[in-house]
Amino acid sequence: MTNFEDNLRQVKAYFKDKLITYGATAQGADWNSPQSQEIRFDQLIKVIREVSGFSILDYGCGYGALADYLCMKGYEYTLYVGYDILEPMIQTARQLHEGMERIIFTSDIAQIPTVDYAVASGVFNIRLNASYEQWTEYTLACVEKLNTLTSKGFSVNFLTKYSDKERMEERPDLYFADPCFLFDYCKRRFSKNVALLHDYNLYDFTILVRKQ
Ligand SMILES: C[S@@+](CC[C@H](N)C(=O)[O-])C[C@H]1O[C@@H](n2cnc3c(N)ncnc32)[C@H](O)[C@@H]1O
């Protein structure tokens, strides 16, 4: 059992170190490659039903890559809110998107308005010294928050506990979540319309929760 707040501070230090080392790049957001970052976005945005006229929260936005990805794919949001617990990520995201309309970044959770959709990519992968149970509890509290903040739906991804055993043993600092448990939790708690995507060739799965 570890002090959870200390652990969270270390998680922030982990991501800060990535940002300092690699800058505003996929690696700076702790992804192996831009391709793997995009494959995850491809899955997460499946929750969005329209190509324009929607608002979206990017929970754990990093340097805001999703805002650019959505534009590149032709989506026209009325508002993109990027939220991250790490202030340097938010500063970097603001610099990169300076002057761009309909995009805001914040590290203050109280500033997040209710939106149509929320997505969270890679936010819960690093658990460091927190126990599996502690991290699950923390993750569920954040997922509840995604539900509270959205009217139409949200999506979230996790590393999967169906990863190779050796890989998981090598990285006890990572959170390999249980897709069946999370699917069940979301189905019972949030909506009848929940999808589990576990077919995109990463050690990863995505849950889509549609409310309408
Ligand atoms: C793997 S990075 C991914 C960033 C971005 N979603 C992307 O795909 O490019 C995870 C991000 O989540 C942030 N993060 C971690 N825990 C968080 C939390 N509880 N709330 C908000 N952001 C968090 C980290 O600071 C980091 O920027």
mmCIF file of N, CA and C in Angstrom, residues 45-97:
data_model
loop_
_atom_site.group_PDB
_atom_site.id
_atom_site.type_symbol
_atom_site.label_atom_id
_atom_site.label_comp_id
_atom_site.label_asym_id
_atom_site.label_seq_id
_atom_site.Cartn_x
_atom_site.Cartn_y
_atom_site.Cartn_z
ATOM 1 N N ILE A 45 -12.749 8.008 -31.373
ATOM 2 C CA ILE A 45 -13.696 8.956 -31.988
ATOM 3 C C ILE A 45 -14.915 8.245 -32.577
ATOM 4 N N LYS A 46 -14.908 6.929 -32.552
ATOM 5 C CA LYS A 46 -16.098 6.206 -33.024
ATOM 6 C C LYS A 46 -17.336 6.544 -32.181
ATOM 7 N N VAL A 47 -17.109 7.090 -31.015
ATOM 8 C CA VAL A 47 -18.256 7.467 -30.171
ATOM 9 C C VAL A 47 -18.981 8.700 -30.734
ATOM 10 N N ILE A 48 -18.284 9.477 -31.558
ATOM 11 C CA ILE A 48 -18.877 10.722 -32.085
ATOM 12 C C ILE A 48 -19.773 10.377 -33.270
ATOM 13 N N ARG A 49 -21.008 10.863 -33.219
ATOM 14 C CA ARG A 49 -21.998 10.534 -34.254
ATOM 15 C C ARG A 49 -22.055 11.549 -35.382
ATOM 16 N N GLU A 50 -21.642 12.805 -35.120
ATOM 17 C CA GLU A 50 -21.772 13.841 -36.124
ATOM 18 C C GLU A 50 -20.382 14.328 -36.538
ATOM 19 N N VAL A 51 -20.310 14.978 -37.713
ATOM 20 C CA VAL A 51 -18.999 15.507 -38.123
ATOM 21 C C VAL A 51 -18.845 16.974 -37.754
ATOM 22 N N SER A 52 -19.954 17.600 -37.375
ATOM 23 C CA SER A 52 -19.859 19.008 -36.967
ATOM 24 C C SER A 52 -20.889 19.298 -35.879
ATOM 25 N N GLY A 53 -20.700 20.438 -35.224
ATOM 26 C CA GLY A 53 -21.704 20.922 -34.278
ATOM 27 C C GLY A 53 -21.720 20.209 -32.941
ATOM 28 N N PHE A 54 -20.600 19.662 -32.532
ATOM 29 C CA PHE A 54 -20.538 18.984 -31.230
ATOM 30 C C PHE A 54 -19.400 19.558 -30.397
ATOM 31 N N SER A 55 -19.516 19.399 -29.083
ATOM 32 C CA SER A 55 -18.436 19.807 -28.188
ATOM 33 C C SER A 55 -17.773 18.557 -27.615
ATOM 34 N N ILE A 56 -16.498 18.691 -27.331
ATOM 35 C CA ILE A 56 -15.740 17.497 -26.900
ATOM 36 C C ILE A 56 -14.705 17.851 -25.840
ATOM 37 N N LEU A 57 -14.611 16.991 -24.869
ATOM 38 C CA LEU A 57 -13.578 17.088 -23.831
ATOM 39 C C LEU A 57 -12.520 16.022 -24.106
ATOM 40 N N ASP A 58 -11.267 16.453 -24.112
ATOM 41 C CA ASP A 58 -10.131 15.527 -24.242
ATOM 42 C C ASP A 58 -9.518 15.439 -22.838
ATOM 43 N N TYR A 59 -9.878 14.382 -22.124
ATOM 44 C CA TYR A 59 -9.512 14.231 -20.707
ATOM 45 C C TYR A 59 -8.127 13.573 -20.631
ATOM 46 N N GLY A 60 -7.155 14.302 -20.130
ATOM 47 C CA GLY A 60 -5.759 13.817 -20.198
ATOM 48 C C GLY A 60 -5.231 14.093 -21.598
ATOM 49 N N CYS A 61 -5.344 15.374 -21.999
ATOM 50 C CA CYS A 61 -5.142 15.752 -23.411
ATOM 51 C C CYS A 61 -3.682 15.768 -23.839
ATOM 52 N N GLY A 62 -2.740 15.738 -22.872
ATOM 53 C CA GLY A 62 -1.338 15.894 -23.258
ATOM 54 C C GLY A 62 -1.145 17.246 -23.930
ATOM 55 N N TYR A 63 -0.435 17.260 -25.062
ATOM 56 C CA TYR A 63 -0.189 18.533 -25.769
ATOM 57 C C TYR A 63 -1.287 18.842 -26.784
ATOM 58 N N GLY A 64 -2.402 18.089 -26.723
ATOM 59 C CA GLY A 64 -3.583 18.430 -27.532
ATOM 60 C C GLY A 64 -3.599 17.831 -28.928
ATOM 61 N N ALA A 65 -2.941 16.701 -29.094
ATOM 62 C CA ALA A 65 -2.852 16.079 -30.425
ATOM 63 C C ALA A 65 -4.231 15.744 -31.003
ATOM 64 N N LEU A 66 -5.172 15.425 -30.137
ATOM 65 C CA LEU A 66 -6.509 15.044 -30.628
ATOM 66 C C LEU A 66 -7.223 16.222 -31.309
ATOM 67 N N ALA A 67 -6.983 17.432 -30.829
ATOM 68 C CA ALA A 67 -7.627 18.608 -31.439
ATOM 69 C C ALA A 67 -7.220 18.706 -32.911
ATOM 70 N N ASP A 68 -5.928 18.468 -33.178
ATOM 71 C CA ASP A 68 -5.420 18.554 -34.553
ATOM 72 C C ASP A 68 -5.862 17.349 -35.369
ATOM 73 N N TYR A 69 -5.858 16.204 -34.733
ATOM 74 C CA TYR A 69 -6.288 14.972 -35.414
ATOM 75 C C TYR A 69 -7.737 15.124 -35.900
ATOM 76 N N LEU A 70 -8.618 15.662 -35.050
ATOM 77 C CA LEU A 70 -10.029 15.824 -35.428
ATOM 78 C C LEU A 70 -10.155 16.774 -36.628
ATOM 79 N N CYS A 71 -9.392 17.863 -36.612
ATOM 80 C CA CYS A 71 -9.419 18.799 -37.758
ATOM 81 C C CYS A 71 -8.936 18.090 -39.016
ATOM 82 N N MET A 72 -7.851 17.347 -38.866
ATOM 83 C CA MET A 72 -7.277 16.637 -40.004
ATOM 84 C C MET A 72 -8.292 15.653 -40.605
ATOM 85 N N LYS A 73 -9.136 15.085 -39.759
ATOM 86 C CA LYS A 73 -10.146 14.126 -40.223
ATOM 87 C C LYS A 73 -11.430 14.811 -40.696
ATOM 88 N N GLY A 74 -11.459 16.135 -40.635
ATOM 89 C CA GLY A 74 -12.614 16.879 -41.144
ATOM 90 C C GLY A 74 -13.725 17.117 -40.148
ATOM 91 N N TYR A 75 -13.458 16.874 -38.885
ATOM 92 C CA TYR A 75 -14.483 17.154 -37.863
ATOM 93 C C TYR A 75 -14.473 18.638 -37.523
ATOM 94 N N GLU A 76 -15.666 19.191 -37.388
ATOM 95 C CA GLU A 76 -15.773 20.611 -37.012
ATOM 96 C C GLU A 76 -16.506 20.721 -35.684
ATOM 97 N N TYR A 77 -15.732 20.772 -34.614
ATOM 98 C CA TYR A 77 -16.346 20.888 -33.289
ATOM 99 C C TYR A 77 -16.671 22.344 -32.991
ATOM 100 N N THR A 78 -17.703 22.525 -32.147
ATOM 101 C CA THR A 78 -18.019 23.892 -31.702
ATOM 102 C C THR A 78 -17.082 24.275 -30.559
ATOM 103 N N LEU A 79 -16.653 23.256 -29.803
ATOM 104 C CA LEU A 79 -15.733 23.497 -28.693
ATOM 105 C C LEU A 79 -14.923 22.234 -28.406
ATOM 106 N N TYR A 80 -13.615 22.419 -28.314
ATOM 107 C CA TYR A 80 -12.720 21.356 -27.860
ATOM 108 C C TYR A 80 -12.118 21.838 -26.540
ATOM 109 N N VAL A 81 -12.304 21.044 -25.484
ATOM 110 C CA VAL A 81 -11.701 21.372 -24.192
ATOM 111 C C VAL A 81 -10.625 20.322 -23.894
ATOM 112 N N GLY A 82 -9.407 20.771 -23.769
ATOM 113 C CA GLY A 82 -8.323 19.863 -23.386
ATOM 114 C C GLY A 82 -8.049 20.032 -21.900
ATOM 115 N N TYR A 83 -8.120 18.927 -21.185
ATOM 116 C CA TYR A 83 -7.842 18.971 -19.735
ATOM 117 C C TYR A 83 -6.706 18.002 -19.430
ATOM 118 N N ASP A 84 -5.752 18.451 -18.616
ATOM 119 C CA ASP A 84 -4.658 17.567 -18.192
ATOM 120 C C ASP A 84 -4.251 17.948 -16.773
ATOM 121 N N ILE A 85 -3.867 16.935 -15.983
ATOM 122 C CA ILE A 85 -3.432 17.263 -14.627
ATOM 123 C C ILE A 85 -2.059 17.909 -14.600
ATOM 124 N N LEU A 86 -1.350 17.787 -15.699
ATOM 125 C CA LEU A 86 0.026 18.285 -15.710
ATOM 126 C C LEU A 86 0.086 19.675 -16.355
ATOM 127 N N GLU A 87 0.396 20.666 -15.555
ATOM 128 C CA GLU A 87 0.397 22.053 -16.043
ATOM 129 C C GLU A 87 1.363 22.259 -17.242
ATOM 130 N N PRO A 88 2.575 21.694 -17.224
ATOM 131 C CA PRO A 88 3.458 21.885 -18.389
ATOM 132 C C PRO A 88 2.858 21.341 -19.692
ATOM 133 N N MET A 89 2.071 20.277 -19.605
ATOM 134 C CA MET A 89 1.386 19.774 -20.812
ATOM 135 C C MET A 89 0.415 20.835 -21.321
ATOM 136 N N ILE A 90 -0.326 21.424 -20.385
ATOM 137 C CA ILE A 90 -1.324 22.435 -20.758
ATOM 138 C C ILE A 90 -0.625 23.668 -21.355
ATOM 139 N N GLN A 91 0.501 24.057 -20.753
ATOM 140 C CA GLN A 91 1.233 25.220 -21.300
ATOM 141 C C GLN A 91 1.697 24.937 -22.730
ATOM 142 N N THR A 92 2.213 23.727 -22.932
ATOM 143 C CA THR A 92 2.678 23.343 -24.274
ATOM 144 C C THR A 92 1.503 23.326 -25.246
ATOM 145 N N ALA A 93 0.392 22.738 -24.819
ATOM 146 C CA ALA A 93 -0.801 22.653 -25.679
ATOM 147 C C ALA A 93 -1.281 24.061 -26.050
ATOM 148 N N ARG A 94 -1.257 24.967 -25.070
ATOM 149 C CA ARG A 94 -1.708 26.354 -25.351
ATOM 150 C C ARG A 94 -0.794 27.022 -26.372
ATOM 151 N N GLN A 95 0.510 26.827 -26.201
ATOM 152 C CA GLN A 95 1.453 27.437 -27.156
ATOM 153 C C GLN A 95 1.214 26.914 -28.572
ATOM 154 N N LEU A 96 1.012 25.604 -28.667
ATOM 155 C CA LEU A 96 0.828 24.989 -29.987
ATOM 156 C C LEU A 96 -0.459 25.435 -30.661
ATOM 157 N N HIS A 97 -1.462 25.777 -29.873
ATOM 158 C CA HIS A 97 -2.781 26.088 -30.443
ATOM 159 C C HIS A 97 -3.164 27.550 -30.252
#
